[in-house]
Amino acid sequence: MNSDLLKKYLDGQCTPEEEQAVLKYLEEGNEEEVHRHILSLEETVDSHVPDMVSESLLDDIHSSINARSRKGIVSKMKRWQVAAGITILIAVSGVAFWSSRPKMKEQEPDEWISLRNDGQEVKKVSMPDGTSIWLNASAALSYNETAYNDREREVTVTGEAFFDVAGDPGRPFRVKTGNVTTVVLGTAFNIEHYENENDIRVTLVQGKVEISADKEKYILSPGQLMSYNVEKHSMEVRSTDIGSTREWLSGQIVFNDLPLADVLKRVATTYKVDIVCQQPAILNGKRLTGTYMRKPPAELLRKILFVHGLHLEEKSGKLIIKP
């Protein structure tokens, strides 16, 4: 393939036979040849296209091809995917490129679904494969609807969520929470990933899951809790009482051996209130395990603080923690 044929392809002027030849050539992934052809296109414009930009375009082209290959539909890749990469390349160099080329019909983009529970009640989500996901207050879920029910099922979660995964050995279920990936075939488990906390926690209720983070992997058994420290990049696995794990699904607030500082952050996130601790040191070493009804934030905090001999003051719209 030569540069003229690549330009002809991008202009949408190829015959069906030529188009297939170009697609086959791109699938073969000959970086040096593709790079040479891209650079030769500089001659059609006034400015020089930097090598680092053309290298970036190569990465984009092959990433696109590889992604499509995983779905087995590389042969259906549309011209606009490569043309878009070329347009970005020229935009970076500050040049208008083939602005008069005919418009091409764009391929339907991937459909992303993003759900966030902004209320204080638990929200249940039913996935296309029969999996049920419960989102706690302020939790968020996102997934690629186009790809979800294909070879594998993958979702991203922040906040706290409980999963009852429909069994399907041929399509693993993956949950991404920060650096932690949880892979299951059919099981029930709880994930806690609050963005303002240092730990990501996975508690297994039934079945079996594989947890991976950085270079570590661990297979959890029922009754085990994995805690991953985001700052230290360390994973800790320990036994836990799973009796209360599901209780928040009925609307209660559950804390399972959580640092008191994180408890206060969760209450602030759940109720969208401003909680201030004038002496942060008074929280050091204090942890909380307990199940509470969803009461007004001040009432809930007083019950929580009472356990540790601390007090609450309401002032100027803020909830202030005092010794």
Coordinates of C-alpha atoms in Angstrom, one line a residue:
M1 CA 0.0 0.0 0.0
N2 CA 1.2 3.5 -0.8
S3 CA 0.5 7.0 0.6
D4 CA -1.8 7.9 -2.2
L5 CA -4.0 4.9 -1.5
L6 CA -4.1 5.8 2.2
K7 CA -5.2 9.4 1.3
K8 CA -7.7 8.0 -1.1
Y9 CA -9.1 5.7 1.6
L10 CA -9.4 8.6 4.1
D11 CA -11.1 10.7 1.4
G12 CA -13.7 7.9 1.0
Q13 CA -12.9 7.4 -2.7
C14 CA -11.7 3.7 -2.5
T15 CA -13.4 0.9 -4.4
P16 CA -14.7 -1.9 -2.2
E17 CA -11.6 -4.0 -3.2
E18 CA -9.2 -1.1 -2.3
E19 CA -10.9 -0.5 1.0
Q20 CA -10.5 -4.2 2.0
A21 CA -6.9 -4.0 1.0
V22 CA -6.3 -1.0 3.3
L23 CA -8.2 -2.6 6.2
K24 CA -6.1 -5.8 5.8
Y25 CA -2.9 -3.7 5.7
L26 CA -3.8 -1.8 8.9
E27 CA -4.7 -5.1 10.7
E28 CA -1.2 -6.4 10.0
G29 CA 0.2 -3.6 12.2
N30 CA 3.4 -2.9 10.3
E31 CA 4.4 0.2 12.4
E32 CA 7.4 1.3 10.3
E33 CA 5.4 1.2 7.1
V34 CA 2.4 3.0 8.6
H35 CA 4.7 5.6 10.1
R36 CA 6.4 6.2 6.7
H37 CA 3.1 6.7 5.0
I38 CA 1.8 9.1 7.7
L39 CA 5.0 11.2 7.4
S40 CA 4.7 11.3 3.6
L41 CA 1.3 13.0 4.0
E42 CA 3.2 16.1 5.4
E43 CA 4.0 17.0 1.9
T44 CA 0.4 17.9 1.3
V45 CA 0.4 20.7 3.9
D46 CA 2.6 23.7 4.8
S47 CA 3.7 22.8 8.3
H48 CA 5.8 20.0 9.5
V49 CA 4.1 17.2 11.5
P50 CA 6.3 16.3 14.5
D51 CA 7.6 12.7 14.8
M52 CA 6.2 12.4 18.4
V53 CA 2.7 13.3 17.1
S54 CA 2.8 10.8 14.3
E55 CA 4.0 8.2 16.8
S56 CA 1.0 9.1 18.9
L57 CA -1.3 8.6 15.9
L58 CA 0.2 5.2 15.3
D59 CA -0.6 4.2 18.9
D60 CA -4.2 5.5 18.4
I61 CA -4.6 3.5 15.2
H62 CA -3.3 0.3 16.6
S63 CA -5.2 0.7 19.9
S64 CA -8.4 1.1 17.8
I65 CA -7.6 -1.9 15.7
N66 CA -6.7 -4.1 18.7
A67 CA -9.8 -3.1 20.5
R68 CA -11.9 -4.0 17.5
S69 CA -10.0 -7.3 17.1
R70 CA -11.0 -8.4 20.6
K71 CA -14.6 -8.2 19.4
G72 CA -13.8 -10.1 16.2
I73 CA -15.1 -7.3 13.9
V74 CA -11.9 -5.6 12.7
S75 CA -13.1 -6.0 9.1
K76 CA -16.0 -3.6 9.9
M77 CA -13.8 -0.8 11.2
K78 CA -15.1 2.5 9.7
R79 CA -13.0 5.0 7.8
W80 CA -13.9 7.7 10.3
Q81 CA -11.9 6.1 13.1
V82 CA -8.6 6.5 11.2
A83 CA -9.7 9.8 9.7
A84 CA -10.4 11.2 13.1
G85 CA -6.9 10.3 14.2
I86 CA -5.4 12.1 11.2
T87 CA -7.6 15.2 11.9
I88 CA -6.2 15.3 15.5
L89 CA -2.7 14.9 14.2
I90 CA -3.0 17.9 11.9
A91 CA -4.9 20.0 14.5
V92 CA -1.9 19.5 16.8
S93 CA 0.4 20.9 14.2
G94 CA -2.0 23.8 13.6
V95 CA -3.0 23.0 10.0
A96 CA -6.3 22.5 8.3
F97 CA -6.2 19.1 6.6
W98 CA -8.4 17.9 3.8
S99 CA -11.2 20.2 5.1
S100 CA -13.1 19.7 1.8
R101 CA -13.2 15.9 2.0
P102 CA -16.8 14.4 1.9
K103 CA -18.5 13.7 5.2
M104 CA -18.6 10.1 6.2
K105 CA -21.3 8.4 8.2
E106 CA -20.1 8.0 11.7
Q107 CA -20.3 4.6 13.5
E108 CA -22.7 4.5 16.5
P109 CA -20.6 5.3 19.6
D110 CA -20.4 3.1 22.6
E111 CA -23.3 3.7 25.0
W112 CA -22.1 4.4 28.5
I113 CA -24.5 4.2 31.4
S114 CA -23.7 6.2 34.5
L115 CA -25.9 6.0 37.6
R116 CA -25.4 7.8 40.9
N117 CA -27.5 7.5 44.0
D118 CA -27.8 11.1 45.2
G119 CA -30.6 10.3 47.7
Q120 CA -30.3 8.7 51.2
E121 CA -32.3 5.6 50.3
V122 CA -30.7 2.5 48.9
K123 CA -31.0 2.1 45.1
K124 CA -31.2 -1.2 43.4
V125 CA -30.0 -1.7 39.8
S126 CA -30.9 -4.7 37.7
M127 CA -28.2 -5.4 35.0
P128 CA -29.0 -6.9 31.6
D129 CA -27.5 -10.3 32.6
G130 CA -29.7 -10.7 35.7
T131 CA -27.1 -9.4 38.2
S132 CA -28.5 -7.2 41.0
I133 CA -26.5 -4.3 42.4
W134 CA -27.5 -2.2 45.4
L135 CA -26.0 1.3 45.6
N136 CA -25.7 3.0 49.0
A137 CA -26.2 6.7 49.4
S138 CA -23.7 8.7 47.2
A139 CA -22.5 5.6 45.4
A140 CA -22.0 5.6 41.6
L141 CA -22.0 2.9 39.0
S142 CA -20.9 3.1 35.4
Y143 CA -20.5 0.5 32.6
N144 CA -20.3 0.3 28.8
E145 CA -23.7 -0.9 27.8
T146 CA -22.5 -1.8 24.3
A147 CA -19.8 -4.1 25.5
Y148 CA -21.3 -5.3 28.9
N149 CA -23.0 -8.5 27.9
D150 CA -20.3 -9.5 25.4
R151 CA -17.3 -11.7 26.3
E152 CA -17.1 -10.3 29.9
R153 CA -19.1 -8.1 32.2
E154 CA -17.4 -5.1 33.7
V155 CA -18.5 -2.2 35.9
T156 CA -16.8 0.7 37.8
V157 CA -18.0 1.6 41.2
T158 CA -17.4 4.4 43.8
G159 CA -19.0 4.5 47.2
E160 CA -20.5 1.3 48.7
A161 CA -22.3 -1.3 46.6
F162 CA -23.5 -4.9 47.2
F163 CA -23.5 -7.4 44.3
D164 CA -25.5 -10.5 43.7
V165 CA -23.9 -11.7 40.5
A166 CA -25.7 -13.9 38.0
G167 CA -23.6 -17.0 37.3
D168 CA -22.0 -17.3 33.9
P169 CA -18.7 -19.1 33.7
G170 CA -18.1 -18.1 30.1
R171 CA -18.3 -14.3 31.0
P172 CA -16.4 -13.3 34.1
F173 CA -17.9 -10.3 36.1
R174 CA -15.4 -7.6 36.9
V175 CA -15.7 -4.7 39.3
K176 CA -13.1 -1.9 39.1
T177 CA -12.7 0.3 42.2
G178 CA -9.6 2.5 41.9
N179 CA -6.5 0.2 41.6
V180 CA -8.5 -2.8 42.8
T181 CA -10.2 -5.3 40.4
T182 CA -12.6 -7.9 41.7
V183 CA -13.3 -10.9 39.3
V184 CA -16.2 -13.3 40.0
L185 CA -18.2 -16.0 38.2
G186 CA -21.3 -16.0 40.5
T187 CA -21.3 -14.8 44.0
A188 CA -22.5 -12.1 46.5
F189 CA -20.1 -9.5 47.9
N190 CA -19.9 -6.0 49.2
I191 CA -17.5 -3.3 48.0
E192 CA -16.7 0.0 49.9
H193 CA -14.8 2.5 47.8
Y194 CA -15.3 6.0 49.2
E195 CA -13.2 8.6 47.3
N196 CA -12.1 10.4 50.5
E197 CA -11.0 7.3 52.3
N198 CA -7.6 5.6 52.2
D199 CA -9.0 2.0 52.1
I200 CA -10.9 0.1 49.5
R201 CA -12.7 -2.9 51.1
V202 CA -14.2 -6.0 49.6
T203 CA -16.2 -8.4 51.9
L204 CA -17.3 -11.8 50.5
V205 CA -20.6 -13.2 51.6
Q206 CA -20.8 -16.3 49.4
G207 CA -19.0 -17.8 46.5
K208 CA -15.5 -16.9 45.5
V209 CA -13.8 -13.8 44.1
E210 CA -10.3 -13.0 42.9
I211 CA -8.9 -9.6 44.1
S212 CA -6.0 -8.0 42.3
A213 CA -4.3 -4.7 43.0
D214 CA -0.9 -3.6 41.6
K215 CA 1.0 -6.9 41.5
E216 CA -0.8 -8.7 44.3
K217 CA -3.6 -11.2 43.9
Y218 CA -5.8 -13.0 46.5
I219 CA -8.8 -15.3 46.3
L220 CA -11.3 -14.5 49.0
S221 CA -13.4 -17.1 50.7
P222 CA -16.8 -16.4 52.4
G223 CA -16.4 -14.5 55.6
Q224 CA -13.2 -12.7 54.6
L225 CA -12.6 -9.0 54.1
M226 CA -9.9 -7.5 51.9
S227 CA -8.7 -4.0 52.7
Y228 CA -6.4 -2.2 50.2
N229 CA -4.6 0.9 51.4
V230 CA -4.5 3.4 48.5
E231 CA -1.5 5.3 49.9
K232 CA 0.6 2.4 50.8
H233 CA -0.4 0.2 47.9
S234 CA -0.8 -2.7 50.3
M235 CA -3.4 -5.4 50.7
E236 CA -4.6 -7.0 53.9
V237 CA -7.0 -9.9 54.2
R238 CA -8.7 -10.9 57.4
S239 CA -11.8 -12.7 58.7
T240 CA -14.9 -10.7 59.5
D241 CA -18.4 -11.1 60.7
I242 CA -20.6 -11.0 57.6
G243 CA -23.8 -11.0 59.6
S244 CA -24.3 -7.3 59.2
T245 CA -23.0 -6.9 55.7
R246 CA -26.4 -7.0 54.1
E247 CA -28.1 -4.8 56.7
W248 CA -27.5 -1.6 54.9
L249 CA -29.6 -2.9 52.0
S250 CA -32.7 -2.4 54.2
G251 CA -31.8 1.2 54.8
Q252 CA -29.7 1.0 57.9
I253 CA -26.2 2.5 58.2
V254 CA -23.5 -0.1 58.8
F255 CA -19.9 0.4 60.0
N256 CA -17.7 -2.7 60.1
D257 CA -14.5 -2.0 62.1
L258 CA -14.1 1.4 60.4
P259 CA -11.8 4.1 61.7
L260 CA -13.8 6.8 63.4
A261 CA -12.4 9.5 61.1
D262 CA -13.7 7.5 58.1
V263 CA -17.1 7.1 59.8
L264 CA -17.4 10.9 60.1
K265 CA -16.5 11.3 56.4
R266 CA -19.2 8.8 55.4
V267 CA -21.8 10.5 57.5
A268 CA -20.8 13.8 55.9
T269 CA -21.0 12.3 52.4
T270 CA -24.3 10.5 53.0
Y271 CA -26.1 13.5 54.5
K272 CA -24.2 16.2 52.6
V273 CA -23.3 18.1 55.8
D274 CA -20.2 19.8 57.0
I275 CA -18.5 18.0 59.9
V276 CA -15.5 19.6 61.6
C277 CA -13.2 18.1 64.2
Q278 CA -11.3 20.9 66.0
Q279 CA -8.8 18.4 67.4
P280 CA -8.2 15.6 64.9
A281 CA -5.9 13.8 67.3
I282 CA -8.9 12.8 69.4
L283 CA -10.0 10.5 66.6
N284 CA -6.7 8.6 66.5
G285 CA -7.0 4.9 67.3
K286 CA -10.7 5.0 67.5
R287 CA -12.8 2.5 65.4
L288 CA -16.4 1.7 65.1
T289 CA -18.5 -1.4 64.5
G290 CA -22.2 -1.0 64.6
T291 CA -25.6 -0.8 62.8
Y292 CA -27.7 2.4 63.0
M293 CA -31.1 3.5 61.8
R294 CA -31.1 6.4 59.4
K295 CA -31.8 9.3 61.7
P296 CA -31.1 13.0 61.1
P297 CA -27.3 13.6 61.0
A298 CA -27.0 15.3 64.4
E299 CA -28.9 12.6 66.1
L300 CA -26.9 9.9 64.4
L301 CA -23.6 11.5 65.2
R302 CA -24.5 11.9 68.9
K303 CA -25.1 8.1 69.1
I304 CA -21.8 7.4 67.4
L305 CA -19.7 9.8 69.4
F306 CA -21.2 8.6 72.7
V307 CA -19.4 5.3 72.2
H308 CA -16.1 7.1 72.4
G309 CA -17.0 9.8 75.0
L310 CA -17.0 12.6 72.4
H311 CA -19.5 15.4 72.0
L312 CA -21.3 17.3 69.3
E313 CA -22.0 21.0 68.9
E314 CA -24.1 22.5 66.1
K315 CA -22.9 26.0 65.1
S316 CA -23.4 28.1 62.0
G317 CA -24.6 25.2 59.9
K318 CA -21.7 23.0 60.9
L319 CA -21.5 19.9 63.1
I320 CA -18.5 20.3 65.4
I321 CA -16.8 17.3 67.1
K322 CA -15.4 18.1 70.6
P323 CA -13.8 16.1 73.4

